[in-house]
CSV table of C-alpha atoms and ligand atoms in Angstrom, one decimal:
chain,number,residue,atom,x,y,z
A,24,MET,CA,-21.7,-3.5,-2.8
A,25,SER,CA,-21.4,0.1,-2.0
A,26,CYS,CA,-17.7,1.3,-1.5
A,27,ILE,CA,-16.0,4.1,1.1
A,28,LEU,CA,-12.5,5.0,0.7
A,29,VAL,CA,-10.8,6.1,3.9
A,30,THR,CA,-7.4,7.8,3.9
A,31,GLY,CA,-4.9,7.6,6.7
A,32,GLY,CA,-7.0,4.2,8.0
A,33,CYS,CA,-3.6,2.8,9.8
A,34,GLY,CA,-3.4,5.7,12.1
A,35,PHE,CA,-5.4,5.9,15.4
A,36,ILE,CA,-8.6,7.5,14.6
A,37,GLY,CA,-8.8,5.8,10.7
A,38,SER,CA,-8.2,2.3,12.3
A,39,ASN,CA,-10.8,2.7,14.9
A,40,TYR,CA,-13.5,4.0,12.3
A,41,ILE,CA,-12.7,1.4,9.8
A,42,ARG,CA,-13.1,-1.2,12.3
A,43,MET,CA,-16.6,0.2,13.0
A,44,GLN,CA,-17.4,0.2,9.2
A,45,LEU,CA,-16.7,-3.5,8.8
A,46,GLU,CA,-18.7,-4.4,11.9
A,47,LYS,CA,-21.6,-2.3,11.0
A,48,TYR,CA,-22.1,-2.3,7.2
A,49,PRO,CA,-21.8,-5.9,6.0
A,50,ASP,CA,-22.6,-5.1,2.5
A,51,GLN,CA,-19.8,-2.2,2.2
A,52,LYS,CA,-16.3,-2.6,1.1
A,53,VAL,CA,-14.0,-0.4,2.5
A,54,ILE,CA,-10.5,0.8,0.7
A,55,ASN,CA,-7.8,2.0,3.2
A,56,VAL,CA,-5.1,4.6,1.2
A,57,ASP,CA,-2.3,5.2,3.7
A,58,LYS,CA,1.3,6.2,3.1
A,59,LEU,CA,2.5,4.2,6.4
A,60,THR,CA,4.2,7.3,8.0
A,61,TYR,CA,5.7,6.7,11.4
A,62,ALA,CA,2.1,6.9,12.6
A,63,GLY,CA,0.5,4.6,10.5
A,64,ASN,CA,0.7,1.0,11.5
A,65,LEU,CA,-0.6,-2.1,9.6
A,66,GLU,CA,-1.0,-4.0,13.0
A,67,ASN,CA,-3.8,-1.5,13.9
A,68,LEU,CA,-6.1,-3.6,11.2
A,69,LYS,CA,-4.5,-6.9,11.8
A,70,ASP,CA,-7.6,-8.6,13.0
A,71,HIS,CA,-9.5,-7.6,9.4
A,72,GLU,CA,-6.6,-8.0,6.8
A,73,ASP,CA,-8.0,-11.5,5.5
A,74,ASP,CA,-11.7,-9.8,5.2
A,75,PRO,CA,-12.6,-9.9,1.9
A,76,ARG,CA,-14.6,-6.6,2.0
A,77,TYR,CA,-11.2,-5.1,3.2
A,78,GLN,CA,-8.4,-3.6,0.8
A,79,PHE,CA,-5.5,-2.0,1.6
A,80,VAL,CA,-3.4,0.5,-0.7
A,81,LYS,CA,-0.2,1.7,0.2
A,82,GLY,CA,0.0,5.5,-1.1
A,83,ASP,CA,0.4,8.8,-0.7
A,84,ILE,CA,-2.8,11.2,-0.8
A,85,SER,CA,-0.6,14.1,-2.6
A,86,ASP,CA,0.1,11.5,-5.3
A,87,PRO,CA,-2.5,12.3,-8.2
A,88,ALA,CA,-1.2,9.2,-10.6
A,89,LEU,CA,-2.6,7.0,-7.3
A,90,TRP,CA,-6.0,8.5,-7.5
A,91,LYS,CA,-5.9,8.2,-11.4
A,92,GLU,CA,-5.5,4.3,-11.3
A,93,LEU,CA,-7.6,3.6,-8.4
A,94,PHE,CA,-10.8,5.8,-9.2
A,95,ALA,CA,-10.5,4.2,-12.9
A,96,LYS,CA,-10.3,0.5,-11.1
A,97,GLU,CA,-13.0,0.9,-8.4
A,98,SER,CA,-16.4,2.3,-8.2
A,99,ILE,CA,-16.1,4.5,-5.0
A,100,ASN,CA,-19.3,6.2,-3.3
A,101,ASN,CA,-17.9,8.0,-0.4
A,102,VAL,CA,-14.5,9.3,0.7
A,103,VAL,CA,-13.4,10.2,4.2
A,104,ASN,CA,-10.3,11.8,4.6
A,105,PHE,CA,-8.5,11.3,7.8
A,106,ALA,CA,-4.7,11.3,6.3
A,107,ALA,CA,-2.8,14.1,7.8
A,108,GLU,CA,0.3,15.0,9.8
A,109,SER,CA,-1.4,15.1,13.5
A,110,HIS,CA,0.8,15.9,16.1
A,111,VAL,CA,1.4,19.8,17.0
A,112,ASP,CA,5.0,19.1,18.5
A,113,ARG,CA,6.3,17.7,15.5
A,114,SER,CA,4.3,20.8,13.7
A,115,ILE,CA,6.5,23.1,15.5
A,116,LEU,CA,9.8,21.2,15.1
A,117,ASP,CA,9.3,20.9,11.0
A,118,SER,CA,6.2,22.4,9.5
A,119,GLY,CA,7.1,21.1,6.0
A,120,PRO,CA,5.3,17.5,6.1
A,121,PHE,CA,2.1,19.4,7.3
A,122,VAL,CA,1.7,21.8,4.8
A,123,GLN,CA,2.6,18.9,2.3
A,124,THR,CA,0.0,16.4,3.3
A,125,ASN,CA,-2.6,18.4,5.1
A,126,ILE,CA,-3.0,21.1,2.5
A,127,VAL,CA,-1.4,19.9,-0.7
A,128,GLY,CA,-2.7,16.3,-0.2
A,129,THR,CA,-6.0,17.4,0.6
A,130,GLN,CA,-6.3,19.6,-2.5
A,131,ILE,CA,-5.0,16.7,-4.8
A,132,LEU,CA,-7.5,14.4,-3.3
A,133,LEU,CA,-10.0,16.8,-3.7
A,134,ASP,CA,-9.3,17.3,-7.4
A,135,ALA,CA,-9.6,13.6,-8.0
A,136,CYS,CA,-12.7,13.0,-6.1
A,137,ARG,CA,-14.4,15.9,-8.0
A,138,SER,CA,-13.5,14.4,-11.4
A,139,ALA,CA,-14.6,11.0,-10.2
A,140,LYS,CA,-17.7,12.4,-9.1
A,141,ILE,CA,-18.2,10.7,-5.9
A,142,ASP,CA,-21.2,11.0,-3.9
A,143,ARG,CA,-19.8,12.5,-0.5
A,144,TYR,CA,-16.4,13.9,0.6
A,145,LEU,CA,-15.7,14.0,4.2
A,146,GLN,CA,-13.0,16.1,5.8
A,147,VAL,CA,-11.8,15.1,9.3
A,148,SER,CA,-11.1,18.3,11.0
A,149,THR,CA,-10.2,19.4,14.5
A,150,ASP,CA,-11.2,21.9,17.1
A,151,GLU,CA,-7.7,23.6,16.8
A,152,VAL,CA,-8.7,25.6,13.8
A,153,TYR,CA,-10.8,27.7,16.5
A,154,GLY,CA,-7.7,28.4,18.5
A,155,SER,CA,-8.1,29.0,22.1
A,156,LEU,CA,-10.4,29.8,24.4
A,157,GLY,CA,-10.3,31.8,27.8
A,158,THR,CA,-11.8,30.5,31.1
A,159,GLU,CA,-15.5,30.8,29.5
A,160,GLY,CA,-17.6,29.8,26.5
A,161,TYR,CA,-17.2,27.0,23.7
A,162,PHE,CA,-16.3,26.6,20.2
A,163,THR,CA,-19.4,26.5,17.9
A,164,GLU,CA,-19.4,26.1,14.2
A,165,GLU,CA,-19.5,29.7,13.8
A,166,THR,CA,-16.6,30.6,15.8
A,167,PRO,CA,-14.2,32.3,13.6
A,168,LEU,CA,-11.1,30.2,12.6
A,169,ALA,CA,-8.0,31.5,14.3
A,170,PRO,CA,-5.3,28.5,14.3
A,171,ASN,CA,-2.3,29.0,16.6
A,172,SER,CA,0.0,26.1,15.6
A,173,PRO,CA,1.5,25.2,11.9
A,174,TYR,CA,-0.6,22.0,12.5
A,175,SER,CA,-3.9,23.8,13.1
A,176,ALA,CA,-3.0,26.3,10.5
A,177,SER,CA,-2.4,23.5,7.8
A,178,LYS,CA,-5.8,21.8,8.9
A,179,THR,CA,-7.6,25.5,8.7
A,180,SER,CA,-6.0,25.7,5.2
A,181,ALA,CA,-7.3,22.3,4.2
A,182,ASP,CA,-11.2,23.1,5.5
A,183,LEU,CA,-10.9,26.3,3.6
A,184,LEU,CA,-10.2,24.3,0.5
A,185,VAL,CA,-12.9,22.0,1.2
A,186,ARG,CA,-15.3,25.0,1.4
A,187,SER,CA,-14.3,26.6,-1.6
A,188,TYR,CA,-15.0,23.3,-3.6
A,189,VAL,CA,-18.5,23.2,-2.1
A,190,LYS,CA,-19.0,26.9,-3.2
A,191,THR,CA,-17.2,26.9,-6.5
A,192,PHE,CA,-17.8,23.3,-8.0
A,193,GLY,CA,-20.6,22.2,-5.8
A,194,PHE,CA,-18.6,19.7,-4.5
A,195,PRO,CA,-20.4,17.4,-2.3
A,196,ALA,CA,-18.1,17.8,1.1
A,197,ILE,CA,-18.7,17.8,4.9
A,198,ILE,CA,-16.4,19.1,7.4
A,199,THR,CA,-16.4,17.4,11.2
A,200,ARG,CA,-14.3,19.2,13.9
A,201,CYS,CA,-13.8,17.2,17.0
A,202,SER,CA,-12.1,17.9,20.2
A,203,ASN,CA,-9.0,15.7,21.8
A,204,ASN,CA,-9.8,11.7,21.3
A,205,TYR,CA,-8.4,9.0,23.7
A,206,GLY,CA,-8.9,5.0,22.9
A,207,PRO,CA,-6.8,2.1,21.8
A,208,TYR,CA,-4.0,2.3,18.8
A,209,GLN,CA,-3.2,6.0,19.7
A,210,PHE,CA,0.3,6.9,19.0
A,211,PRO,CA,2.3,7.0,22.2
A,212,GLU,CA,3.2,10.8,21.3
A,213,LYS,CA,0.0,12.1,22.4
A,214,LEU,CA,-0.5,13.1,26.3
A,215,ILE,CA,-2.8,9.9,27.1
A,216,PRO,CA,-0.7,6.9,25.6
A,217,LEU,CA,2.7,8.7,26.3
A,218,PHE,CA,1.5,9.2,29.9
A,219,ILE,CA,0.2,5.7,30.1
A,220,SER,CA,3.4,4.1,28.6
A,221,ASN,CA,5.8,6.2,30.6
A,222,ALA,CA,3.9,5.3,33.9
A,223,MET,CA,3.8,2.1,33.2
A,224,ASN,CA,7.5,1.7,33.1
A,225,ASP,CA,8.1,4.2,35.8
A,226,ILE,CA,9.4,6.9,33.5
A,227,SER,CA,8.9,10.9,34.7
A,228,LEU,CA,5.6,12.2,32.9
A,229,PRO,CA,6.4,15.4,31.1
A,230,VAL,CA,3.7,18.1,31.9
A,231,TYR,CA,4.1,21.2,29.8
A,232,GLY,CA,4.0,24.7,31.5
A,233,LYS,CA,1.8,24.4,34.7
A,234,GLY,CA,-0.3,21.9,33.7
A,235,ASP,CA,-3.3,24.1,33.6
A,236,ASN,CA,-4.1,24.0,30.2
A,237,VAL,CA,-7.6,22.3,29.4
A,238,ARG,CA,-9.0,19.9,26.8
A,239,ASP,CA,-12.1,18.2,26.1
A,240,TRP,CA,-11.6,14.5,25.9
A,241,ILE,CA,-13.9,12.4,23.7
A,242,HIS,CA,-13.6,8.5,23.2
A,243,VAL,CA,-12.3,7.9,19.6
A,244,ASP,CA,-15.6,5.6,19.3
A,245,ASP,CA,-17.8,8.4,20.0
A,246,HIS,CA,-16.1,10.6,17.2
A,247,CYS,CA,-16.1,7.7,14.7
A,248,ARG,CA,-20.0,7.6,15.3
A,249,GLY,CA,-20.2,11.4,14.7
A,250,ILE,CA,-18.1,11.2,11.5
A,251,ASP,CA,-20.4,8.5,10.4
A,252,ASP,CA,-23.8,10.1,11.2
A,253,SER,CA,-22.4,13.4,9.4
A,254,LEU,CA,-21.5,11.4,6.1
A,255,ARG,CA,-24.8,9.8,5.9
A,256,LYS,CA,-27.1,12.4,7.5
A,257,GLY,CA,-25.5,15.7,7.1
A,258,LYS,CA,-26.0,18.2,5.1
A,259,VAL,CA,-23.5,19.0,2.1
A,260,GLY,CA,-21.4,22.2,3.1
A,261,GLU,CA,-22.1,21.9,6.7
A,262,VAL,CA,-19.5,21.9,9.5
A,263,TYR,CA,-20.2,19.6,12.5
A,264,ASN,CA,-18.5,19.9,15.9
A,265,PHE,CA,-18.0,17.0,18.1
A,266,GLY,CA,-16.8,17.0,21.9
A,267,GLY,CA,-16.9,14.7,24.7
A,268,HIS,CA,-18.5,17.2,27.5
A,269,HIS,CA,-15.1,16.4,29.5
A,270,GLU,CA,-13.1,19.3,30.3
A,271,VAL,CA,-10.0,18.7,32.4
A,272,GLN,CA,-7.0,20.2,33.1
A,273,ASN,CA,-3.7,18.7,32.0
A,274,ILE,CA,-2.5,18.1,35.5
A,275,GLU,CA,-5.7,16.9,36.9
A,276,LEU,CA,-5.9,14.1,33.9
A,277,THR,CA,-2.4,13.1,34.8
A,278,LYS,CA,-3.0,12.5,38.3
A,279,THR,CA,-6.2,10.3,37.6
A,280,LEU,CA,-4.0,8.4,34.9
A,281,LEU,CA,-1.2,7.8,37.9
A,282,GLU,CA,-4.2,7.0,40.3
A,283,LEU,CA,-5.9,4.5,38.2
A,284,LEU,CA,-2.4,3.0,37.3
A,285,GLY,CA,-1.5,2.8,41.0
A,286,LYS,CA,1.7,4.8,40.3
A,287,PRO,CA,2.9,7.6,42.5
A,288,GLU,CA,2.6,11.3,41.7
A,289,SER,CA,6.2,11.8,42.1
A,290,LEU,CA,6.6,10.7,38.5
A,291,ILE,CA,5.3,13.8,37.3
A,292,THR,CA,8.1,16.4,35.8
A,293,TYR,CA,7.0,19.8,34.8
A,294,VAL,CA,8.9,20.7,31.7
A,295,LYS,CA,9.5,24.2,29.2
A,296,ASP,CA,5.7,24.9,27.7
A,297,ARG,CA,5.1,24.2,24.2
A,298,PRO,CA,5.5,27.3,22.2
A,299,GLY,CA,1.9,29.0,21.5
A,300,HIS,CA,0.3,26.7,23.7
A,301,ASP,CA,-3.4,26.9,23.3
A,302,MET,CA,-4.9,27.4,26.7
A,303,ARG,CA,-8.2,25.8,26.4
A,304,TYR,CA,-10.3,23.7,24.2
A,305,ALA,CA,-14.1,23.4,24.7
A,306,ILE,CA,-16.9,22.3,22.2
A,307,ASP,CA,-20.3,22.8,21.8
A,308,SER,CA,-22.0,19.9,20.1
A,309,SER,CA,-25.5,20.8,20.2
A,310,LYS,CA,-25.6,21.3,16.0
A,311,ALA,CA,-24.7,17.6,15.8
A,312,GLU,CA,-26.9,16.7,18.9
A,313,ASN,CA,-29.9,18.5,17.2
A,314,GLU,CA,-29.6,17.8,13.4
A,315,LEU,CA,-28.1,14.2,13.6
A,316,GLY,CA,-29.2,12.6,16.7
A,317,TRP,CA,-25.8,12.2,17.7
A,318,LYS,CA,-24.5,12.1,21.6
A,319,SER,CA,-21.4,11.5,23.0
A,320,GLU,CA,-22.5,8.0,24.9
A,321,ILE,CA,-18.9,6.9,26.7
A,322,ASP,CA,-18.3,8.2,30.1
A,323,PHE,CA,-14.8,9.3,30.8
A,324,ARG,CA,-14.0,7.3,33.7
A,325,ASP,CA,-15.2,4.0,31.9
A,326,GLY,CA,-13.4,4.9,28.7
A,327,ILE,CA,-10.4,5.8,30.3
A,328,ARG,CA,-10.1,2.5,32.5
A,329,GLU,CA,-11.1,0.4,29.3
A,330,THR,CA,-8.2,2.5,27.5
A,331,ILE,CA,-5.7,2.0,30.3
A,332,ASP,CA,-6.5,-1.8,30.2
A,333,TRP,CA,-5.9,-2.0,26.3
A,334,TYR,CA,-2.4,-0.4,26.7
A,335,GLN,CA,-1.8,-2.9,29.7
A,336,LYS,CA,-2.8,-5.9,27.5
A,337,ASN,CA,-1.0,-4.6,24.5
A,338,SER,CA,2.3,-3.4,25.8
A,339,ASP,CA,4.0,-5.1,22.7
A,340,TRP,CA,2.0,-2.7,20.5
A,341,THR,CA,3.7,0.1,21.9
A,342,ASP,CA,7.1,-1.7,22.8
A,343,ASN,CA,7.2,-2.3,18.7
A,344,ILE,CA,6.5,1.3,18.0
A,345,LYS,CA,9.3,2.2,20.8
A,346,SER,CA,11.8,0.2,19.0
A,347,GLY,CA,11.7,2.2,15.8
A,348,ASP,CA,12.4,5.9,14.9
A,349,TYR,CA,10.2,6.8,17.7
A,350,MET,CA,13.0,7.2,20.2
A,351,ASN,CA,15.0,9.5,18.0
A,352,TYR,CA,11.9,11.8,18.1
A,353,TYR,CA,11.4,11.4,21.9
A,354,GLU,CA,15.1,12.5,22.7
A,355,SER,CA,14.6,15.7,20.3
A,356,GLN,CA,11.4,16.5,21.8
A,357,TYR,CA,11.9,15.9,25.4
A,358,GLY,CA,15.8,15.6,25.8
A,359,ASP,CA,16.7,19.3,26.6
A,360,ARG,CA,13.4,20.0,28.3
A,361,LEU,CA,13.8,17.1,31.0
A,362,SER,CA,17.4,18.0,31.7
A,363,GLY,CA,16.9,22.0,31.4
A,364,GLN,CA,14.5,22.2,34.4
B,216,LIG,P1,-2.4,9.6,13.2
B,216,LIG,O1,-1.3,10.6,13.2
B,216,LIG,O2,-2.7,8.7,14.1
B,216,LIG,O3,-3.0,8.9,11.7
B,216,LIG,C1,-2.5,9.6,10.7
B,216,LIG,C2,-2.6,8.6,9.5
B,216,LIG,O4,-2.4,9.1,8.1
B,216,LIG,C3,-1.6,7.6,9.5
B,216,LIG,O5,-1.7,6.4,9.3
B,216,LIG,C4,-0.4,7.8,8.8
B,216,LIG,O6,0.4,6.8,8.1
B,216,LIG,C5,-1.4,8.5,7.5
B,216,LIG,N1,-0.9,9.7,6.3
B,216,LIG,C6,0.0,10.6,6.9
B,216,LIG,N2,0.3,11.6,5.7
B,216,LIG,C7,-0.3,10.6,4.7
B,216,LIG,C8,-0.1,10.9,3.3
B,216,LIG,N3,0.2,11.9,2.5
B,216,LIG,N4,-0.9,10.2,2.6
B,216,LIG,C9,-1.8,9.2,2.9
B,216,LIG,N5,-1.8,8.8,4.0
B,216,LIG,C10,-1.0,9.7,4.9
B,216,LIG,O7,-3.6,10.9,13.4
B,216,LIG,P2,-5.0,10.4,14.2
B,216,LIG,O8,-4.8,11.1,15.3
B,216,LIG,O9,-5.7,9.2,14.0
B,216,LIG,O10,-6.0,11.8,13.3
B,216,LIG,C11,-6.5,11.4,12.2
B,216,LIG,C12,-7.3,12.7,11.7
B,216,LIG,O11,-8.4,13.2,12.5
B,216,LIG,C13,-6.2,13.7,11.4
B,216,LIG,O12,-6.8,14.6,10.1
B,216,LIG,C14,-6.4,14.9,12.4
B,216,LIG,O13,-6.1,16.1,12.2
B,216,LIG,C15,-8.0,14.8,12.9
B,216,LIG,N6,-8.2,14.7,14.3
B,216,LIG,C16,-7.5,13.9,15.5
B,216,LIG,C17,-7.8,14.1,16.7
B,216,LIG,C18,-7.0,13.5,18.1
B,216,LIG,O14,-7.4,14.0,18.8
B,216,LIG,N7,-6.3,12.6,17.5
B,216,LIG,C19,-8.9,15.5,16.7
B,216,LIG,C20,-9.6,15.7,15.9
B,216,LIG,C21,-9.3,15.4,14.5
B,217,LIG,O1,-8.1,18.8,19.7
B,217,LIG,C1,-8.0,18.0,18.8
B,217,LIG,C2,-6.6,18.1,18.4
B,217,LIG,O2,-5.9,17.2,19.6
B,217,LIG,C3,-6.0,16.9,17.4
B,217,LIG,O3,-6.6,17.9,16.2
B,217,LIG,C4,-4.5,16.5,17.3
B,217,LIG,O4,-4.3,16.1,16.1
B,217,LIG,C5,-4.1,16.1,18.4
B,217,LIG,O5,-2.9,15.9,18.6
B,217,LIG,C6,-4.7,16.8,19.8
B,217,LIG,O6,-3.8,18.1,19.9
B,217,LIG,P1,-3.3,18.5,21.3
B,217,LIG,O7,-2.0,19.2,21.0
B,217,LIG,O8,-4.3,19.0,22.1
B,217,LIG,O9,-2.7,16.9,21.9
B,217,LIG,P2,-1.6,16.4,22.7
B,217,LIG,O10,-2.1,15.1,23.2
B,217,LIG,O11,-0.3,16.6,22.1
B,217,LIG,O12,-1.7,17.5,24.1
B,217,LIG,C7,-2.4,17.4,24.7
B,217,LIG,C8,-2.2,18.4,25.8
B,217,LIG,O13,-1.5,17.8,26.7
B,217,LIG,C9,-1.9,19.7,25.6
B,217,LIG,O14,-2.3,20.9,26.3
B,217,LIG,C10,-0.3,19.7,25.7
B,217,LIG,C11,-0.2,18.7,26.9
B,217,LIG,N1,1.0,17.9,26.7
B,217,LIG,C12,1.1,17.1,25.7
B,217,LIG,C13,2.3,16.1,25.6
B,217,LIG,C14,2.5,15.1,24.4
B,217,LIG,C15,1.9,17.9,28.2
B,217,LIG,O15,1.7,18.5,28.8
B,217,LIG,N2,3.0,16.9,27.7
B,217,LIG,C16,3.4,16.0,26.7
B,217,LIG,O16,4.1,15.4,26.7
């Protein structure tokens, strides 16, 4: 039985990826190493916790002793690194954990994987490493790296470390860079789950600036398929971009969410903009389409309806999160902005 190690598997994309792996590959063991930060939630994989092919290990990717023990005990073939601090606004409040996990953690994991001589390593990166676009053009894999937030700077640094391990040590790594994901189990600090949850509770939706920033939305299942295709069919040393071909201004997206939820546009509140706010992201996925045979398959309108439906049916999941530390963050992030308008 082959074995894949997934880090950050209790977060949004990692948990969707593990579910997909367990369903798609009956003869594969999946080990999930997650620190269970505020964003990690064991409930995300509750439906698989008794599966004998699945093993959860609570641990920090920056802990060399953890890797020493785990690699000595298990025969791990492939590693997919999702573990990260992932929210731009939090990186503006405090960049320390971003440097520690996203950069130092990646370096420690890379060294452990190199010593263990694994078959393949995949670094889950982001289109934010390319910076911001104007009204025209797309990010390709050749676009120069120009991160603008502490979050994207930390992800870029990790990508450069991965690249250097390929060049210097012949380490068998691949990097994927994807646009904004949406879908079930996304932590309600990100735009889509935050606005769904606020609207469901008749709380105002804080749109940054004029709401004219553009993001390219992709369903998490399409992203997970792209990661799987890259790991299994991609070439070592290559970068693959993934996007959803669904570019939309934040304000337009906000109005669509309200329309689908049957809530009034009067819930929209324009708040102070995010510092250094990237104006537009748009991905050219043609390399992945041509070389991996990948294509984004989920139509945004269908995917977002399904996602809203999931949040409506799983309001306990969001309520459990909101009863913890999350409200302190919400207050420090939005308290002044909402009252200062
Ligand atoms: P998330 O915040 O929902 O989950 C991150 C997970 O990593 C959590 O389970 C957390 O507990 C875990 N983690 C954090 N620090 C850790 C550490 N030191 N050791 C072990 N585990 C740790 O994030 P997400 O949205 O699922 O993103 C996953 C990855 O995908 C990240 O690397 C992110 O940069 C990348 N990405 C995200 C998007 C997006 O739209 N969300 C798009 C492109 C790329
Ligand atoms: O592009 C990929 C990236 O997408 C990932 O690498 C990140 O991990 C992920 O968080 C996401 O980053 P964004 O900053 O684009 O996502 P977020 O959901 O935070 O914001 C989406 C847009 O909505 C952005 O233009 C900021 C805006 N926004 C966000 C929040 C939370 C608001 O207007 N109001 C809000 O309250």
